Amino acid sequence: MPDWLVITADGVEAGRGVRGYALAWFLQTYFGRRQVAVLSPHDFRKSLPAADTLCLGLPSSLYPEQINQLLRDARPKRVAVFDYLDRHALAWAPAQEAVLRQHTDVYLKPWFEPAWSHGLRMGLLPLRLRRRMAAAVTYDRIVRRLGRAAQPRYDVAFLGRPNRTRLFHNGNVEKYDQRIEWLREIQRDAPELKFWGGLSRGNDPDHAEQVERFGDFSDLRFPGGKANYVAFWRALSRSRVLLAPGGNAPWTYRHYESLYAGGVVATIDFRQREMLVPLPVEGMVHVPDGAAVLPYVREALALSRKRPEIGAANIAHLERYLRLGRYSRTRRSLIERFIAQLT
């Protein structure tokens, strides 16, 4: 009997990671493949192993009676529901919610907002960490041991799509063009700063509204539209300040890439928000939602000169939970943090 059973989401058009395989791969890192079973709702209708812990992915096509059957057949000691969507709203249908709340009060998402009030124990999901980031971190480790670490070339760096960040305030979801606002402010008010990057190729679904608000912002685009990962990482590792605005939601992979690149991170405010791999909150500069970014960029620049060791300290913080940017069974504190949410 496996220790873990992950039923993937099937009500969303997305990659395997978003459907729930990211959670399964994370668990398999610590417990091995034999102890982590992964089934889709369609597979479940054919056969179902019992398991100590059941994690049910949302959105799901399962009807309430099928969910009850799933719980009867699997006989789990612990139940958690999860969704990987970048939405503040929960992903279950009302009839599914009525059944699932009878069996669990644990709901997992990629990040946590203190303003949520769902009447549940909101927990955190592991992200699908990118192999190319881990390769870059490993390369940097070798280079630094050889005493050939890159020297700062840029003051500020950021490269990313013009995503609109969804923020949750006073019970409502508000759209915030943080990426465009930050880059426009730096371009307009601090032309003396050496900046690398811009907005990459691809438009947010709200592009028409963005153009209506900001006008033509093509001057903020990165030349060529995108950069290969080697060039991207090289620029990050040679920058004093790395911007980490929100993505579609407040969380983004850019936080981990920027921290591992070693600069001072000016981030969307994460003093109350959380992710499963904890960010070194005291080692970053937090920009309050809606605030101008430039004063915080200047604060981060000053911090990079005053505390040149801050990048190494932030990397050491992450390495308490990761090993060279990867999940590792040698980092028990992370799996312990995950399991503690379920008990």
Short mmCIF file of C-alpha atoms in Angstrom, two decimals:
data_model
loop_
_atom_site.label_atom_id
_atom_site.label_comp_id
_atom_site.label_asym_id
_atom_site.label_seq_id
_atom_site.Cartn_x
_atom_site.Cartn_y
_atom_site.Cartn_z
CA MET A 1 0.00 0.00 0.00
CA PRO A 2 1.50 3.39 -0.97
CA ASP A 3 1.88 6.09 1.64
CA TRP A 4 0.61 8.75 -0.75
CA LEU A 5 -2.09 8.83 -3.42
CA VAL A 6 -2.30 11.88 -5.68
CA ILE A 7 -5.45 12.24 -7.79
CA THR A 8 -4.63 14.79 -10.46
CA ALA A 9 -6.84 17.65 -11.58
CA ASP A 10 -8.58 17.20 -14.90
CA GLY A 11 -10.76 20.30 -15.17
CA VAL A 12 -7.99 22.56 -16.43
CA GLU A 13 -6.07 22.82 -19.69
CA ALA A 14 -2.52 22.92 -18.37
CA GLY A 15 0.70 20.96 -18.18
CA ARG A 16 1.29 17.97 -15.95
CA GLY A 17 2.84 20.07 -13.20
CA VAL A 18 -0.29 22.18 -12.79
CA ARG A 19 -2.50 19.10 -12.87
CA GLY A 20 -0.68 17.71 -9.84
CA TYR A 21 2.42 15.87 -11.01
CA ALA A 22 4.61 18.58 -9.44
CA LEU A 23 3.28 17.44 -6.07
CA ALA A 24 3.81 13.77 -6.93
CA TRP A 25 7.39 14.34 -8.13
CA PHE A 26 8.15 16.27 -4.94
CA LEU A 27 6.84 13.43 -2.77
CA GLN A 28 8.70 10.81 -4.82
CA THR A 29 11.95 12.66 -4.14
CA TYR A 30 11.58 11.91 -0.43
CA PHE A 31 9.63 8.62 -0.38
CA GLY A 32 10.43 6.94 -3.69
CA ARG A 33 8.14 6.02 -6.56
CA ARG A 34 6.67 2.92 -4.91
CA GLN A 35 5.25 4.95 -2.04
CA VAL A 36 3.61 7.61 -4.20
CA ALA A 37 0.79 6.57 -6.52
CA VAL A 38 -0.52 9.02 -9.14
CA LEU A 39 -3.90 8.58 -10.82
CA SER A 40 -6.16 10.74 -12.92
CA PRO A 41 -9.90 10.82 -12.14
CA HIS A 42 -10.37 8.57 -15.17
CA ASP A 43 -7.85 6.03 -13.82
CA PHE A 44 -9.54 6.07 -10.44
CA ARG A 45 -12.73 4.77 -11.99
CA LYS A 46 -10.81 1.63 -13.06
CA SER A 47 -8.82 0.78 -9.96
CA LEU A 48 -7.74 2.45 -6.78
CA PRO A 49 -5.05 1.58 -4.22
CA ALA A 50 -5.55 2.37 -0.56
CA ALA A 51 -3.18 4.99 0.87
CA ASP A 52 -2.34 6.68 4.14
CA THR A 53 -2.64 10.18 2.65
CA LEU A 54 -4.89 11.22 -0.20
CA CYS A 55 -4.28 14.47 -2.12
CA LEU A 56 -7.12 15.40 -4.49
CA GLY A 57 -6.40 17.86 -7.28
CA LEU A 58 -8.84 20.53 -8.40
CA PRO A 59 -10.61 21.45 -10.62
CA SER A 60 -12.00 17.95 -10.98
CA SER A 61 -14.68 16.23 -13.03
CA LEU A 62 -15.54 13.94 -10.11
CA TYR A 63 -19.12 14.09 -8.90
CA PRO A 64 -19.84 14.20 -5.15
CA GLU A 65 -20.84 10.54 -5.07
CA GLN A 66 -17.58 9.61 -6.84
CA ILE A 67 -15.60 11.59 -4.29
CA ASN A 68 -17.36 9.68 -1.51
CA GLN A 69 -16.54 6.41 -3.26
CA LEU A 70 -12.91 7.50 -3.64
CA LEU A 71 -12.66 8.20 0.08
CA ARG A 72 -14.32 4.90 1.00
CA ASP A 73 -12.06 2.84 -1.26
CA ALA A 74 -8.77 4.58 -0.46
CA ARG A 75 -9.48 4.65 3.30
CA PRO A 76 -6.94 7.47 3.88
CA LYS A 77 -5.93 8.58 7.33
CA ARG A 78 -5.32 12.10 6.00
CA VAL A 79 -7.02 14.01 3.18
CA ALA A 80 -5.98 17.25 1.52
CA VAL A 81 -7.29 19.03 -1.54
CA PHE A 82 -5.07 21.20 -3.73
CA ASP A 83 -4.99 23.36 -6.80
CA TYR A 84 -2.07 24.88 -8.67
CA LEU A 85 -4.10 27.68 -10.27
CA ASP A 86 -2.96 31.30 -9.95
CA ARG A 87 -6.37 32.29 -8.65
CA HIS A 88 -7.42 33.52 -5.25
CA ALA A 89 -10.77 31.73 -5.52
CA LEU A 90 -10.86 28.04 -4.59
CA ALA A 91 -11.25 25.60 -7.45
CA TRP A 92 -13.99 23.28 -6.21
CA ALA A 93 -17.62 23.36 -7.30
CA PRO A 94 -20.21 23.97 -4.54
CA ALA A 95 -21.37 20.33 -4.49
CA GLN A 96 -17.74 19.12 -4.29
CA GLU A 97 -17.01 21.58 -1.50
CA ALA A 98 -19.94 20.31 0.57
CA VAL A 99 -18.57 16.75 0.45
CA LEU A 100 -14.89 17.55 0.88
CA ARG A 101 -15.36 19.86 3.87
CA GLN A 102 -16.81 16.85 5.71
CA HIS A 103 -13.47 15.04 5.36
CA THR A 104 -10.78 17.72 5.50
CA ASP A 105 -10.09 21.34 6.28
CA VAL A 106 -6.72 21.35 4.48
CA TYR A 107 -6.48 23.16 1.14
CA LEU A 108 -3.09 23.59 -0.56
CA LYS A 109 -2.08 26.30 -3.04
CA PRO A 110 1.31 27.50 -4.39
CA TRP A 111 1.29 30.55 -2.13
CA PHE A 112 -0.53 31.96 0.89
CA GLU A 113 -2.29 35.30 1.31
CA PRO A 114 -3.07 36.49 4.85
CA ALA A 115 -6.22 38.20 3.54
CA TRP A 116 -7.85 34.90 2.55
CA SER A 117 -10.81 33.95 4.73
CA HIS A 118 -12.00 30.58 3.45
CA GLY A 119 -12.47 28.98 6.85
CA LEU A 120 -9.81 26.38 5.99
CA ARG A 121 -6.24 25.54 6.93
CA MET A 122 -4.53 26.93 3.84
CA GLY A 123 -1.30 25.11 3.13
CA LEU A 124 1.47 25.39 0.56
CA LEU A 125 2.33 23.30 -2.50
CA PRO A 126 5.78 22.47 -3.86
CA LEU A 127 6.57 24.17 -7.15
CA ARG A 128 7.99 22.41 -10.17
CA LEU A 129 11.57 23.69 -9.94
CA ARG A 130 13.23 24.13 -13.29
CA ARG A 131 16.19 21.93 -14.19
CA ARG A 132 17.88 24.78 -16.03
CA MET A 133 17.92 26.85 -12.84
CA ALA A 134 19.49 23.96 -10.94
CA ALA A 135 22.11 23.59 -13.67
CA ALA A 136 22.91 27.30 -13.45
CA VAL A 137 23.18 27.15 -9.66
CA THR A 138 25.55 24.17 -9.91
CA TYR A 139 27.69 25.99 -12.46
CA ASP A 140 27.83 29.11 -10.26
CA ARG A 141 28.91 27.00 -7.29
CA ILE A 142 31.84 25.60 -9.28
CA VAL A 143 32.84 29.02 -10.61
CA ARG A 144 32.78 30.60 -7.16
CA ARG A 145 34.91 27.83 -5.70
CA LEU A 146 37.45 28.56 -8.41
CA GLY A 147 37.42 32.24 -7.45
CA ARG A 148 35.97 33.35 -10.77
CA ALA A 149 32.65 34.80 -9.63
CA ALA A 150 31.12 37.35 -12.02
CA GLN A 151 31.56 41.01 -11.12
CA PRO A 152 28.57 43.42 -11.16
CA ARG A 153 27.92 44.93 -14.58
CA TYR A 154 24.36 46.18 -14.20
CA ASP A 155 22.56 48.11 -11.50
CA VAL A 156 19.14 46.53 -12.07
CA ALA A 157 17.85 43.54 -14.02
CA PHE A 158 14.48 42.01 -14.87
CA LEU A 159 13.13 40.04 -17.79
CA GLY A 160 9.58 38.72 -17.93
CA ARG A 161 6.23 38.82 -19.67
CA PRO A 162 3.90 41.79 -19.06
CA ASN A 163 1.70 39.71 -16.76
CA ARG A 164 -1.04 41.34 -14.75
CA THR A 165 -0.81 40.42 -11.09
CA ARG A 166 -4.04 39.57 -9.32
CA LEU A 167 -4.08 40.92 -5.77
CA PHE A 168 -6.66 40.21 -3.06
CA HIS A 169 -7.85 43.28 -1.14
CA ASN A 170 -10.96 43.72 0.98
CA GLY A 171 -12.52 40.55 -0.36
CA ASN A 172 -12.00 41.51 -4.00
CA VAL A 173 -9.47 40.54 -6.67
CA GLU A 174 -7.77 43.56 -8.23
CA LYS A 175 -5.57 43.58 -11.32
CA TYR A 176 -2.21 45.26 -10.86
CA ASP A 177 0.19 46.00 -13.75
CA GLN A 178 3.18 45.88 -11.45
CA ARG A 179 5.72 44.83 -14.06
CA ILE A 180 4.86 47.61 -16.47
CA GLU A 181 4.66 50.21 -13.71
CA TRP A 182 8.03 49.27 -12.24
CA LEU A 183 9.87 49.27 -15.56
CA ARG A 184 8.23 52.51 -16.73
CA GLU A 185 9.17 54.27 -13.49
CA ILE A 186 12.80 53.14 -13.65
CA GLN A 187 13.08 54.11 -17.32
CA ARG A 188 11.46 57.50 -16.77
CA ASP A 189 12.95 58.58 -13.45
CA ALA A 190 16.32 56.81 -13.26
CA PRO A 191 17.91 56.79 -16.72
CA GLU A 192 21.34 56.85 -15.06
CA LEU A 193 20.90 53.29 -13.79
CA LYS A 194 22.39 50.53 -15.91
CA PHE A 195 19.40 48.33 -16.59
CA TRP A 196 19.31 44.91 -18.26
CA GLY A 197 16.15 43.26 -19.54
CA GLY A 198 12.63 44.42 -20.21
CA LEU A 199 9.30 42.86 -21.09
CA SER A 200 9.69 39.63 -23.02
CA ARG A 201 7.70 38.38 -25.97
CA GLY A 202 4.04 37.55 -25.48
CA ASN A 203 1.09 39.57 -24.33
CA ASP A 204 -1.05 39.26 -21.26
CA PRO A 205 -4.70 38.39 -22.02
CA ASP A 206 -5.45 41.90 -20.75
CA HIS A 207 -3.13 43.49 -23.31
CA ALA A 208 -5.85 45.76 -24.76
CA GLU A 209 -6.63 47.15 -21.32
CA GLN A 210 -2.93 47.64 -20.64
CA VAL A 211 -2.50 49.64 -23.85
CA GLU A 212 -5.56 51.71 -23.00
CA ARG A 213 -4.06 52.55 -19.62
CA PHE A 214 -0.37 52.96 -20.46
CA GLY A 215 -0.41 53.69 -24.16
CA ASP A 216 2.27 52.14 -26.31
CA PHE A 217 4.78 50.46 -24.00
CA SER A 218 6.77 48.71 -26.73
CA ASP A 219 9.81 50.74 -25.61
CA LEU A 220 9.86 48.56 -22.49
CA ARG A 221 10.26 45.40 -24.57
CA PHE A 222 13.48 43.42 -24.43
CA PRO A 223 15.34 43.64 -27.77
CA GLY A 224 14.65 40.49 -29.71
CA GLY A 225 11.72 39.57 -27.49
CA LYS A 226 13.49 36.99 -25.32
CA ALA A 227 16.88 35.74 -24.18
CA ASN A 228 18.20 32.21 -23.92
CA TYR A 229 18.61 30.98 -20.37
CA VAL A 230 22.39 31.21 -20.36
CA ALA A 231 22.28 34.90 -21.29
CA PHE A 232 19.44 35.47 -18.83
CA TRP A 233 21.30 33.86 -15.93
CA ARG A 234 24.56 35.58 -16.79
CA ALA A 235 22.83 38.98 -16.67
CA LEU A 236 21.13 38.18 -13.35
CA SER A 237 24.40 37.08 -11.76
CA ARG A 238 26.07 40.32 -12.90
CA SER A 239 23.40 42.66 -11.48
CA ARG A 240 23.35 44.36 -8.10
CA VAL A 241 19.55 44.55 -7.83
CA LEU A 242 17.12 41.97 -9.20
CA LEU A 243 13.44 42.80 -9.54
CA ALA A 244 10.85 40.21 -8.52
CA PRO A 245 7.41 41.70 -9.17
CA GLY A 246 4.37 39.46 -9.14
CA GLY A 247 3.41 37.11 -11.95
CA ASN A 248 -0.22 36.20 -12.64
CA ALA A 249 -0.40 35.88 -8.86
CA PRO A 250 1.97 37.42 -6.28
CA TRP A 251 4.29 34.40 -6.37
CA THR A 252 6.72 33.80 -9.21
CA TYR A 253 9.71 31.56 -10.03
CA ARG A 254 11.69 34.79 -10.41
CA HIS A 255 12.10 34.94 -6.63
CA TYR A 256 14.20 31.79 -6.51
CA GLU A 257 16.14 32.58 -9.68
CA SER A 258 16.97 36.07 -8.41
CA LEU A 259 17.99 34.89 -4.96
CA TYR A 260 20.24 32.16 -6.31
CA ALA A 261 21.78 34.64 -8.77
CA GLY A 262 23.16 36.45 -5.72
CA GLY A 263 21.97 40.05 -6.06
CA VAL A 264 19.72 42.01 -3.71
CA VAL A 265 16.10 41.23 -4.56
CA ALA A 266 13.51 44.02 -4.69
CA THR A 267 10.29 42.05 -4.45
CA ILE A 268 6.56 42.35 -4.39
CA ASP A 269 5.74 42.50 -0.69
CA PHE A 270 6.30 39.05 0.81
CA ARG A 271 6.48 40.02 4.46
CA GLN A 272 3.11 38.31 5.04
CA ARG A 273 2.74 36.12 1.97
CA GLU A 274 4.42 32.70 1.96
CA MET A 275 5.60 29.85 -0.26
CA LEU A 276 6.60 26.31 0.71
CA VAL A 277 10.31 27.01 0.30
CA PRO A 278 10.50 30.01 2.63
CA LEU A 279 11.98 33.17 1.22
CA PRO A 280 14.67 34.97 3.24
CA VAL A 281 12.28 37.78 4.12
CA GLU A 282 14.84 39.83 6.06
CA GLY A 283 17.33 39.58 3.21
CA MET A 284 15.10 41.19 0.56
CA VAL A 285 13.69 44.67 -0.02
CA HIS A 286 9.88 44.58 -0.05
CA VAL A 287 7.87 47.02 -2.16
CA PRO A 288 4.40 47.61 -0.65
CA ASP A 289 1.55 46.93 -3.05
CA GLY A 290 0.87 50.03 -5.11
CA ALA A 291 4.03 51.86 -3.98
CA ALA A 292 6.59 53.46 -6.29
CA VAL A 293 9.49 51.08 -6.84
CA LEU A 294 12.41 53.45 -7.33
CA PRO A 295 12.98 54.32 -3.63
CA TYR A 296 13.22 50.60 -2.91
CA VAL A 297 15.58 50.03 -5.83
CA ARG A 298 17.86 52.71 -4.40
CA GLU A 299 17.58 51.09 -0.97
CA ALA A 300 18.56 47.75 -2.51
CA LEU A 301 21.53 49.33 -4.31
CA ALA A 302 22.73 50.82 -1.04
CA LEU A 303 22.26 47.46 0.67
CA SER A 304 24.30 45.68 -1.99
CA ARG A 305 27.25 47.97 -1.23
CA LYS A 306 26.80 48.00 2.54
CA ARG A 307 26.32 44.24 2.86
CA PRO A 308 28.07 42.51 -0.05
CA GLU A 309 27.62 39.19 1.77
CA ILE A 310 23.81 39.36 1.63
CA GLY A 311 23.56 37.33 -1.57
CA ALA A 312 25.54 34.45 -0.09
CA ALA A 313 23.44 34.61 3.08
CA ASN A 314 20.23 34.37 1.04
CA ILE A 315 21.57 31.39 -0.90
CA ALA A 316 22.52 29.69 2.37
CA HIS A 317 18.96 30.24 3.58
CA LEU A 318 17.52 28.52 0.49
CA GLU A 319 20.02 25.68 0.78
CA ARG A 320 18.50 24.72 4.13
CA TYR A 321 15.51 23.52 2.09
CA LEU A 322 16.99 22.83 -1.37
CA ARG A 323 20.22 21.34 -2.63
CA LEU A 324 21.70 23.37 -5.47
CA GLY A 325 18.24 24.57 -6.44
CA ARG A 326 16.67 21.10 -6.42
CA TYR A 327 14.50 19.14 -4.05
CA SER A 328 16.61 16.61 -2.19
CA ARG A 329 15.87 13.89 0.35
CA THR A 330 18.89 15.22 2.27
CA ARG A 331 16.91 18.39 3.05
CA ARG A 332 14.44 16.94 5.52
CA SER A 333 13.28 20.29 6.87
CA LEU A 334 11.28 20.93 3.69
CA ILE A 335 9.32 17.67 3.69
CA GLU A 336 8.76 18.08 7.42
CA ARG A 337 7.37 21.56 6.77
CA PHE A 338 5.05 20.12 4.12
CA ILE A 339 3.77 17.25 6.26
CA ALA A 340 3.20 19.51 9.25
CA GLN A 341 0.48 21.27 7.25
CA LEU A 342 -1.51 18.05 6.97
CA THR A 343 -1.62 17.12 10.65
#
